[in-house]
JSON list of C-alpha atoms in Angstrom, two decimals:
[
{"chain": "T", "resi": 279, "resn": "UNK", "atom": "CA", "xyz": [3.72, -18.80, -4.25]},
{"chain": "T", "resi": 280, "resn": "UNK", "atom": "CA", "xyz": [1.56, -18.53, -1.03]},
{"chain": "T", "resi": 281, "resn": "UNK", "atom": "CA", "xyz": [1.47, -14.29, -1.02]},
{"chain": "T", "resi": 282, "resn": "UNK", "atom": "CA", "xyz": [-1.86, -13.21, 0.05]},
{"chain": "T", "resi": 283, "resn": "UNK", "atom": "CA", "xyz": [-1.09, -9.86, -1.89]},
{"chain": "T", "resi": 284, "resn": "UNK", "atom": "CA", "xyz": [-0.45, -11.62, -5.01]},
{"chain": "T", "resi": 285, "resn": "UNK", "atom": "CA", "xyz": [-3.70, -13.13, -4.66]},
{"chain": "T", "resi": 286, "resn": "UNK", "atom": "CA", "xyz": [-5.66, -10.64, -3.77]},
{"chain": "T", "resi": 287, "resn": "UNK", "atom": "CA", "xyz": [-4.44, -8.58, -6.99]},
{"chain": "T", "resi": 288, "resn": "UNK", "atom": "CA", "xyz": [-4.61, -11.99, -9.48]},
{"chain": "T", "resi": 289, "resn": "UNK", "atom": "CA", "xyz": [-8.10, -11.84, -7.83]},
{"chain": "T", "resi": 290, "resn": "UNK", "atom": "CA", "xyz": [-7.92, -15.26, -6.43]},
{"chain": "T", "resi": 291, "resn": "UNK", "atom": "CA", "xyz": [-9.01, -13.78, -2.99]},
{"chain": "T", "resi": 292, "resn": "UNK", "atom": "CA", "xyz": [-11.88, -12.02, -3.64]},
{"chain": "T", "resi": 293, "resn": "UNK", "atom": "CA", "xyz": [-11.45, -8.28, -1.84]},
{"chain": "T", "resi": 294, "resn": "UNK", "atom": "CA", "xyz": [-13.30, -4.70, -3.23]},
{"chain": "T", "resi": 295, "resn": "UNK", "atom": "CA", "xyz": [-11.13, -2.64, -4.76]},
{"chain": "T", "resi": 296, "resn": "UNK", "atom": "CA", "xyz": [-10.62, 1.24, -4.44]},
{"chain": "T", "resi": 297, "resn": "UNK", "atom": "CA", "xyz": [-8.30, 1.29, -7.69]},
{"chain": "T", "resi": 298, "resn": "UNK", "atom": "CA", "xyz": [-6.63, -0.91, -10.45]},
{"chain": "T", "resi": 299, "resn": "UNK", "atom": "CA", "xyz": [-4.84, -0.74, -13.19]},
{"chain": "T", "resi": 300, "resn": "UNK", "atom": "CA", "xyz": [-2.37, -2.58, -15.36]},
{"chain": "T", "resi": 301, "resn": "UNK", "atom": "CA", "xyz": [0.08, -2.28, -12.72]},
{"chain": "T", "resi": 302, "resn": "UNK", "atom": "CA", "xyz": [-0.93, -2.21, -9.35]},
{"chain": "T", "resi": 303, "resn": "UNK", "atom": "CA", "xyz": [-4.31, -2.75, -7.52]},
{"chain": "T", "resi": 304, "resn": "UNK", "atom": "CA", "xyz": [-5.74, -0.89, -4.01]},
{"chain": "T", "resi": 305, "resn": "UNK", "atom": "CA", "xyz": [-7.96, -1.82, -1.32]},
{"chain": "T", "resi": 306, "resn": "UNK", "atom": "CA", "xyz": [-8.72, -1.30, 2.65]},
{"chain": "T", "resi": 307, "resn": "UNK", "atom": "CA", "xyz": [-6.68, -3.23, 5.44]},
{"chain": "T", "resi": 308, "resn": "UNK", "atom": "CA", "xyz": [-8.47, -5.67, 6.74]},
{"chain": "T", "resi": 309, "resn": "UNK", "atom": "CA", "xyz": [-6.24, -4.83, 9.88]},
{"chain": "T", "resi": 310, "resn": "UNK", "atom": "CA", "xyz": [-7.08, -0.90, 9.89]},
{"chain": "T", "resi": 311, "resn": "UNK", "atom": "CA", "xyz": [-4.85, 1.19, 11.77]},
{"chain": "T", "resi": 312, "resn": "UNK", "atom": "CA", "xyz": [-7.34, 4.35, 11.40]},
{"chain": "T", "resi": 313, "resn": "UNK", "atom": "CA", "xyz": [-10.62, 5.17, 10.34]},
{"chain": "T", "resi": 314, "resn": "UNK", "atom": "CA", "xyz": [-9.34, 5.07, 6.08]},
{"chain": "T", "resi": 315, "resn": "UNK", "atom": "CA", "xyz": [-6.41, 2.69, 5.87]},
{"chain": "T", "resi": 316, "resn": "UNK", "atom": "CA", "xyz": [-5.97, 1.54, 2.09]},
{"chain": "T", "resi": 317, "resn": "UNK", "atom": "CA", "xyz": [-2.85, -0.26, 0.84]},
{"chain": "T", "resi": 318, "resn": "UNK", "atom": "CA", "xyz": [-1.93, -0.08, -2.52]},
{"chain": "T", "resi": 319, "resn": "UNK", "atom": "CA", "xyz": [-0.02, -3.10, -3.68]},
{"chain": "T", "resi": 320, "resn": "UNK", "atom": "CA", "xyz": [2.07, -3.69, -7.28]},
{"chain": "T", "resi": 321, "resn": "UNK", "atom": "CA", "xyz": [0.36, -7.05, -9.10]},
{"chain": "T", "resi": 322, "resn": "UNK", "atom": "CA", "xyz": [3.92, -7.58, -9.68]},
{"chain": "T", "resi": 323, "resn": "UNK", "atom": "CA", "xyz": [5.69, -9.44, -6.97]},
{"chain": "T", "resi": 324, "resn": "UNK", "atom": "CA", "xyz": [8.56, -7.72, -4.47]},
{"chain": "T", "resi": 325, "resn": "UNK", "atom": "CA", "xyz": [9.41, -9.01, -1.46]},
{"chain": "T", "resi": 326, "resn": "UNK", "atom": "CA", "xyz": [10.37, -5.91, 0.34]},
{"chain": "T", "resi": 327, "resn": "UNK", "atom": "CA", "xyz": [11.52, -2.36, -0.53]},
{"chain": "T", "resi": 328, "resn": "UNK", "atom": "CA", "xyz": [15.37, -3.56, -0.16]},
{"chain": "T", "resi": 329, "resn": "UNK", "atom": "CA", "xyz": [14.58, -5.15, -3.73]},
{"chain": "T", "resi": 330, "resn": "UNK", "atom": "CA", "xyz": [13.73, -2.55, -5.34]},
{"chain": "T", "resi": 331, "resn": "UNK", "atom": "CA", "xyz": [15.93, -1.57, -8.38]},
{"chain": "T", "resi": 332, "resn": "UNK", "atom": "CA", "xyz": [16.23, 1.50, -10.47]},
{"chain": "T", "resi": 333, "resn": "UNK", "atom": "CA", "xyz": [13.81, -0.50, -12.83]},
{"chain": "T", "resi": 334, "resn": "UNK", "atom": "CA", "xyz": [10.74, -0.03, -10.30]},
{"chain": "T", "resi": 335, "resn": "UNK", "atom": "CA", "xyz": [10.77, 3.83, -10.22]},
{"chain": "T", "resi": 336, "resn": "UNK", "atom": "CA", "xyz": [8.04, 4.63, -12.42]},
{"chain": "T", "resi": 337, "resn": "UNK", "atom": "CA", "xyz": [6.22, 1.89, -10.47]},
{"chain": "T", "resi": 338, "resn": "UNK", "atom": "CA", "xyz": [6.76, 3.31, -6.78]},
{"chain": "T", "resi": 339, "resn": "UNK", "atom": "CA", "xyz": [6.10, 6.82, -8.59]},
{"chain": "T", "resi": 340, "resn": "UNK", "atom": "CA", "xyz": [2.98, 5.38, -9.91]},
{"chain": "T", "resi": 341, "resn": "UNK", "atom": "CA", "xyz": [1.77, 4.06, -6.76]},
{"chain": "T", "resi": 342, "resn": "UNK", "atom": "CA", "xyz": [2.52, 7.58, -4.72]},
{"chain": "T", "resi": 343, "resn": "UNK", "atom": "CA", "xyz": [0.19, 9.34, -7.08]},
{"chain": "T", "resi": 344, "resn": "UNK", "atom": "CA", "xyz": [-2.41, 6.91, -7.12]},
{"chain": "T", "resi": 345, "resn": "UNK", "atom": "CA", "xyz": [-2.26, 7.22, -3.01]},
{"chain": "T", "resi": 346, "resn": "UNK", "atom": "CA", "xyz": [-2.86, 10.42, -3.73]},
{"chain": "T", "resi": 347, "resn": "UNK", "atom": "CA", "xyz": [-5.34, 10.55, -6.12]},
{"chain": "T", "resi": 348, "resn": "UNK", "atom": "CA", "xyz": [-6.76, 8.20, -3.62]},
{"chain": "T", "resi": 349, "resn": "UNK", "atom": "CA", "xyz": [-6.64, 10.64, -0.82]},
{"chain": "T", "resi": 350, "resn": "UNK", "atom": "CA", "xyz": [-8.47, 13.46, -2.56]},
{"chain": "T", "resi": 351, "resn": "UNK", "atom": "CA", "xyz": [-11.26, 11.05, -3.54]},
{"chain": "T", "resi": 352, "resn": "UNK", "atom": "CA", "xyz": [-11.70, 10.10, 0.01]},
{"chain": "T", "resi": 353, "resn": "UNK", "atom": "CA", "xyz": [-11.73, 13.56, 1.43]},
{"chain": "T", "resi": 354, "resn": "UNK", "atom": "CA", "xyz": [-8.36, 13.31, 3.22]},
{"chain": "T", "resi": 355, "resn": "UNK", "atom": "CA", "xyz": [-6.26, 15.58, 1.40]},
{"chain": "T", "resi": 356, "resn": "UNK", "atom": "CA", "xyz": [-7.01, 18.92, 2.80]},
{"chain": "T", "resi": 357, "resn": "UNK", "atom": "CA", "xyz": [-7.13, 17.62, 6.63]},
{"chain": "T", "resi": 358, "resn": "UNK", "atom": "CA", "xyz": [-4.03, 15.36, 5.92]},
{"chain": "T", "resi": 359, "resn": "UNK", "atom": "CA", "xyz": [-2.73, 11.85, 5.47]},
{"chain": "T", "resi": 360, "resn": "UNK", "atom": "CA", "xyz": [0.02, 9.54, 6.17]},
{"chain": "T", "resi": 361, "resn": "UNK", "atom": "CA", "xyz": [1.68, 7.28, 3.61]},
{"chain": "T", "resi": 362, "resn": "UNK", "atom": "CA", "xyz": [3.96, 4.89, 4.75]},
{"chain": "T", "resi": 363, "resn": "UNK", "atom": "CA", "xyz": [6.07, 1.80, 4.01]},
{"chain": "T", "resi": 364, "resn": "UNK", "atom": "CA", "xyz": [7.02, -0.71, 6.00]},
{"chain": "T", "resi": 365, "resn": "UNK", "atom": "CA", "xyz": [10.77, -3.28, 5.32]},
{"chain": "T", "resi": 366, "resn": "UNK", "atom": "CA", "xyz": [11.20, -6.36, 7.27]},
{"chain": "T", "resi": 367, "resn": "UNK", "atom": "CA", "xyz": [10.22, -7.65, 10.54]},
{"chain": "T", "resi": 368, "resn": "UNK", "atom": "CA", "xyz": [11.93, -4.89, 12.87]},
{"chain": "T", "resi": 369, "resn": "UNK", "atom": "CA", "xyz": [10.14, -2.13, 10.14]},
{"chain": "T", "resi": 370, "resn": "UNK", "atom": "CA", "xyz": [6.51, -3.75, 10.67]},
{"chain": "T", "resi": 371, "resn": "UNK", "atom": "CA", "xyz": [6.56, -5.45, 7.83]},
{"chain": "T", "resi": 372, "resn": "UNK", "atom": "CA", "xyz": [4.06, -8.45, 8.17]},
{"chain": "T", "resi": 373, "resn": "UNK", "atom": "CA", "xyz": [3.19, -9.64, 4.40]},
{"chain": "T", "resi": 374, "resn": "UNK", "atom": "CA", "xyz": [6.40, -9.67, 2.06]},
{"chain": "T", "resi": 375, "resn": "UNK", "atom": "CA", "xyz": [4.66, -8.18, -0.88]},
{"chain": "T", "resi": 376, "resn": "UNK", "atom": "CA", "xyz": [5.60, -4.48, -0.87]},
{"chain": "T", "resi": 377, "resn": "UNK", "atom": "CA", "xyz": [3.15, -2.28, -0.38]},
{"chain": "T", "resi": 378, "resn": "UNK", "atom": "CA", "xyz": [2.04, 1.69, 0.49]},
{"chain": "T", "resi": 379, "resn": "UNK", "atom": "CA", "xyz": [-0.18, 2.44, 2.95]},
{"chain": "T", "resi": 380, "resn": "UNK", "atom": "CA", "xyz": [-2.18, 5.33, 2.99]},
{"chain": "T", "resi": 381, "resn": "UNK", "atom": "CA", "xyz": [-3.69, 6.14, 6.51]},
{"chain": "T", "resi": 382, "resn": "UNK", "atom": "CA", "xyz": [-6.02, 9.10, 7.52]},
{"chain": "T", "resi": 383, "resn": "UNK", "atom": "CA", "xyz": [-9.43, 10.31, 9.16]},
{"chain": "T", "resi": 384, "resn": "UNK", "atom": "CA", "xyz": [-7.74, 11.23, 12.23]},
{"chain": "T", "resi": 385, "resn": "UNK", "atom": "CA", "xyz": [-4.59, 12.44, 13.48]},
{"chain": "T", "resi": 386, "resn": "UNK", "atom": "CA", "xyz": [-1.50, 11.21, 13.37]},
{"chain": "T", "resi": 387, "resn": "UNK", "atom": "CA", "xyz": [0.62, 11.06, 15.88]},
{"chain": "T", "resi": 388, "resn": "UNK", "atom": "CA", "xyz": [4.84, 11.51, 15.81]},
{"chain": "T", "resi": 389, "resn": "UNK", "atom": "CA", "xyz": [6.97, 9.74, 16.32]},
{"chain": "T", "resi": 390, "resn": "UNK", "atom": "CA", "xyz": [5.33, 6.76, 14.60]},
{"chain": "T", "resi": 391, "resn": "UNK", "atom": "CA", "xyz": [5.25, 3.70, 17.24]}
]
């Protein structure tokens, strides 16, 4: 498989990470969309959020925490953040790995664009 996301986490790309653990690994876009833009990315391989099954909830619970988690370590929780996921082409999905990302450091604006 040729998933940059997969490779990254298997640590055949090399990339500094924020976070990992047994299940899932995070680190900053390289394509930042504000000043802290991390993604946080399951080792295990899921092409989009349309495949997730009941199976994955403790993993998508696992990685909203750690977003969190993340946030308060980088001094974003108490001005606010954005978490977001993205599902095919027309959602701004551009690698077909799933993953969170967790935006902040200025503010946001709505609707999203």
């Amino acid at each position: 498989m040729d998933c940059i996301f997969c490779k990254i986490a298997n640590k055949e790309i090399p990339s500094t990470l924020l976070y990992e653990d047994e299940q899932i690994v995070a680190f900053n876009d390289n394509a930042p969309q504000a000043p802290t833009h991390v993604l946080i990315v399951p080792h295990h391989h899921i092409e989009t959020i349309n495949d997730l099954g009941k199976q994955d909830s403790a993993l998508i619970g696992h990685m909203i925490l750690t977003a969190t988690q993340l946030a308060k370590d980088l001094s974003l929780a108490e001005d606010g953040y954005r978490l977001v996921w993205n599902c095919n082409r027309q959602g701004g999905q551009a690698v077909y790995h799933i993953h969170l990302h967790l935006l902040g450091g200025r503010n946001m604006h709505w609707p999203p664009g």
